[in-house]
């Protein structure tokens, strides 16, 4: 059985918080229709801005590509919540110093869709789980050699005011900086992912 990183419910109350806004979910009665249907597969186009920092130097560039989500099972608890797995992600960007940068989902990772109340889907809170590999032609902290970096654990991008699912022109944001380590040299200099706003919309 394949193990997946999980960004899940903690305790009896699930709270998303980003930029000072919080979304709480209320209980859903049996048979309620507050959640996306389990088993739904969603293909997306993605447009983001990635900001990487190493040794005080900041690199900001656009990344474009596709993603694939899969709606999983209902999450046990008092909130109307369903698991949403990021199955795949493939993004490409370019920076004058880093060269071509590719971003891909290393391992499928599980986030959550949380409805605001019983029988009501929106505005919802959703975590888009990220477990990334970031490869570049010229490392920002390794003498300009090709390098591949990865996060140590999966992390979420959050949208706490989602108005449709599949998400349409919905922006997901980081909550905290994420350290990326060099796959070939884990004890070497790391890169910090400081911003990664990502806009999702259904693939045409």
Coordinates of C-alpha atoms in Angstrom, one line a residue:
X1 CA 0.0 0.0 0.0
X2 CA 1.4 3.4 -1.0
X3 CA 1.8 5.8 1.8
X4 CA 0.9 9.5 1.1
X5 CA 1.7 12.6 3.1
X6 CA -1.5 13.8 4.7
X7 CA -2.5 17.3 5.8
X8 CA -5.5 16.4 7.9
X9 CA -7.9 17.4 10.7
X10 CA -6.4 17.9 14.1
X11 CA -8.7 17.4 17.1
X12 CA -12.5 18.1 16.9
X13 CA -12.4 21.5 15.2
X14 CA -10.8 22.1 11.8
X15 CA -9.6 25.6 11.2
X16 CA -8.0 27.2 8.1
X17 CA -6.4 30.5 8.7
X18 CA -4.6 32.7 6.1
X19 CA -4.1 36.5 6.0
X20 CA -6.2 36.8 9.2
X21 CA -9.3 35.1 7.8
X22 CA -10.5 31.9 9.4
X23 CA -13.1 29.3 8.2
X24 CA -14.9 27.0 10.6
X25 CA -17.0 24.1 9.4
X26 CA -20.3 23.1 11.1
X27 CA -21.7 19.6 11.4
X28 CA -23.4 17.9 8.4
X29 CA -26.3 15.6 8.9
X30 CA -26.4 12.1 7.4
X31 CA -27.1 12.3 3.7
X32 CA -26.1 16.0 3.5
X33 CA -24.8 17.4 0.1
X34 CA -22.2 19.7 1.4
X35 CA -19.2 18.1 -0.1
X36 CA -17.7 17.2 -3.6
X37 CA -18.5 13.6 -4.6
X38 CA -15.9 11.1 -3.6
X39 CA -14.1 9.6 -6.6
X40 CA -14.2 12.8 -8.6
X41 CA -11.0 13.5 -10.6
X42 CA -10.2 17.0 -11.6
X43 CA -7.7 18.2 -14.2
X44 CA -6.5 21.8 -13.7
X45 CA -4.4 24.4 -15.4
X46 CA -2.2 26.3 -12.9
X47 CA -0.5 29.7 -12.9
X48 CA 1.8 30.7 -10.1
X49 CA 4.6 32.9 -8.9
X50 CA 7.4 31.2 -7.1
X51 CA 9.8 33.1 -4.9
X52 CA 13.0 31.4 -3.8
X53 CA 15.7 32.9 -1.5
X54 CA 19.2 31.7 -0.8
X55 CA 22.0 33.6 0.9
X56 CA 19.9 36.8 1.0
X57 CA 19.3 36.7 -2.8
X58 CA 15.7 36.5 -4.0
X59 CA 14.5 35.0 -7.2
X60 CA 10.9 35.5 -8.4
X61 CA 9.5 33.9 -11.5
X62 CA 6.3 32.7 -13.0
X63 CA 5.4 29.0 -13.3
X64 CA 2.8 27.5 -15.6
X65 CA 1.4 24.0 -16.1
X66 CA -1.1 21.5 -15.1
X67 CA -2.3 19.6 -12.0
X68 CA -4.6 16.7 -11.1
X69 CA -6.8 16.4 -8.0
X70 CA -8.8 13.4 -6.7
X71 CA -11.6 13.7 -4.2
X72 CA -11.3 11.0 -1.6
X73 CA -13.3 9.8 1.3
X74 CA -15.3 11.7 3.8
X75 CA -13.1 12.6 6.8
X76 CA -14.6 11.4 10.1
X77 CA -15.5 14.1 12.6
X78 CA -18.1 16.7 13.3
X79 CA -17.2 18.9 10.3
X80 CA -18.4 18.3 6.7
X81 CA -15.0 17.5 5.4
X82 CA -13.7 15.4 2.5
X83 CA -10.1 14.5 1.6
X84 CA -8.7 16.0 -1.6
X85 CA -5.5 14.4 -3.0
X86 CA -3.0 16.3 -5.2
X87 CA -2.1 13.4 -7.5
X88 CA 0.1 15.3 -9.9
X89 CA 1.5 18.7 -10.7
X90 CA 3.9 19.7 -13.5
X91 CA 4.9 23.4 -13.8
X92 CA 7.7 25.1 -15.7
X93 CA 9.2 28.6 -15.3
X94 CA 12.3 30.6 -16.2
X95 CA 14.6 32.9 -14.2
X96 CA 17.6 34.7 -15.7
X97 CA 19.9 33.4 -12.9
X98 CA 18.4 30.0 -12.4
X99 CA 17.6 29.1 -16.0
X100 CA 14.7 26.8 -16.6
X101 CA 12.9 25.6 -13.4
X102 CA 10.6 22.6 -13.3
X103 CA 8.2 22.0 -10.3
X104 CA 6.5 18.6 -9.9
X105 CA 4.6 16.7 -7.3
X106 CA 7.0 14.3 -5.8
X107 CA 4.4 12.1 -4.0
X108 CA 0.6 12.3 -4.0
X109 CA -0.4 14.2 -0.9
X110 CA -3.7 14.7 0.8
X111 CA -5.4 17.9 1.8
X112 CA -9.0 18.7 2.7
X113 CA -12.1 20.5 1.5
X114 CA -14.2 21.9 4.4
X115 CA -17.7 23.1 3.8
X116 CA -18.9 26.1 6.0
X117 CA -22.1 24.5 7.2
X118 CA -24.4 21.5 6.9
X119 CA -26.0 21.4 3.5
X120 CA -23.9 24.3 2.2
X121 CA -20.8 23.9 0.2
X122 CA -19.6 27.5 -0.2
X123 CA -17.6 29.5 0.7
X124 CA -15.4 26.6 1.6
X125 CA -11.9 26.2 2.8
X126 CA -9.5 23.9 0.9
X127 CA -5.9 22.9 1.5
X128 CA -4.0 22.1 -1.7
X129 CA -1.3 19.6 -0.5
X130 CA 2.2 20.1 -1.9
X131 CA 5.0 17.6 -1.8
X132 CA 7.4 19.1 -4.4
X133 CA 10.6 18.6 -6.4
X134 CA 12.1 21.8 -7.7
X135 CA 14.8 21.3 -10.4
X136 CA 16.8 24.2 -11.9
X137 CA 19.6 24.6 -14.4
X138 CA 21.7 26.8 -12.1
X139 CA 21.5 26.4 -8.3
X140 CA 21.2 29.7 -6.4
X141 CA 23.5 28.4 -3.6
X142 CA 25.6 25.7 -5.2
X143 CA 28.0 27.5 -7.5
X144 CA 25.5 27.7 -10.4
X145 CA 25.5 23.9 -11.0
X146 CA 22.3 22.0 -11.9
X147 CA 20.4 21.1 -8.8
X148 CA 17.2 19.5 -7.5
X149 CA 15.6 20.6 -4.3
X150 CA 12.7 19.2 -2.3
X151 CA 10.7 20.0 0.8
X152 CA 11.2 17.8 3.9
X153 CA 7.4 17.3 4.6
X154 CA 4.3 18.1 2.6
X155 CA 2.8 21.6 3.1
X156 CA -0.5 23.2 2.2
X157 CA -1.5 26.1 0.0
X158 CA -4.7 27.5 1.3
X159 CA -7.9 29.1 -0.1
X160 CA -10.3 30.0 2.7
X161 CA -12.9 31.6 0.5
X162 CA -13.4 29.0 -2.2
X163 CA -16.6 29.6 -4.2
X164 CA -16.7 26.6 -6.5
X165 CA -15.3 23.1 -6.9
X166 CA -13.6 22.4 -9.2
X167 CA -11.8 25.6 -8.3
X168 CA -12.1 28.3 -11.0
X169 CA -9.6 31.2 -10.9
X170 CA -9.1 30.4 -7.3
X171 CA -5.9 31.6 -5.6
X172 CA -4.1 29.4 -3.1
X173 CA -1.5 30.8 -0.7
X174 CA 1.3 29.6 1.5
X175 CA 1.0 30.1 5.3
X176 CA 4.7 29.8 6.2
X177 CA 8.1 29.7 4.4
X178 CA 9.2 26.2 3.4
X179 CA 12.8 25.0 3.5
X180 CA 13.9 23.1 0.4
X181 CA 17.0 20.9 0.7
X182 CA 19.4 19.8 -2.1
X183 CA 18.5 16.2 -3.0
X184 CA 22.1 15.4 -3.9
X185 CA 23.6 17.2 -0.8
X186 CA 21.0 17.3 2.0
X187 CA 23.5 18.8 4.5
X188 CA 24.5 21.6 2.0
X189 CA 22.9 25.1 1.7
X190 CA 19.1 25.1 1.5
X191 CA 16.7 27.2 -0.5
X192 CA 13.7 28.9 1.2
X193 CA 10.4 29.0 -0.7
X194 CA 8.9 32.2 0.7
X195 CA 5.9 32.7 -1.6
X196 CA 4.0 30.5 -3.9
X197 CA 0.6 32.0 -4.9
X198 CA -1.0 29.5 -7.3
X199 CA -4.2 30.1 -9.3
X200 CA -6.2 27.0 -10.3
X201 CA -8.9 26.7 -12.9
X202 CA -10.4 23.6 -14.7
X203 CA -8.5 22.4 -17.7
X204 CA -10.4 23.1 -20.9

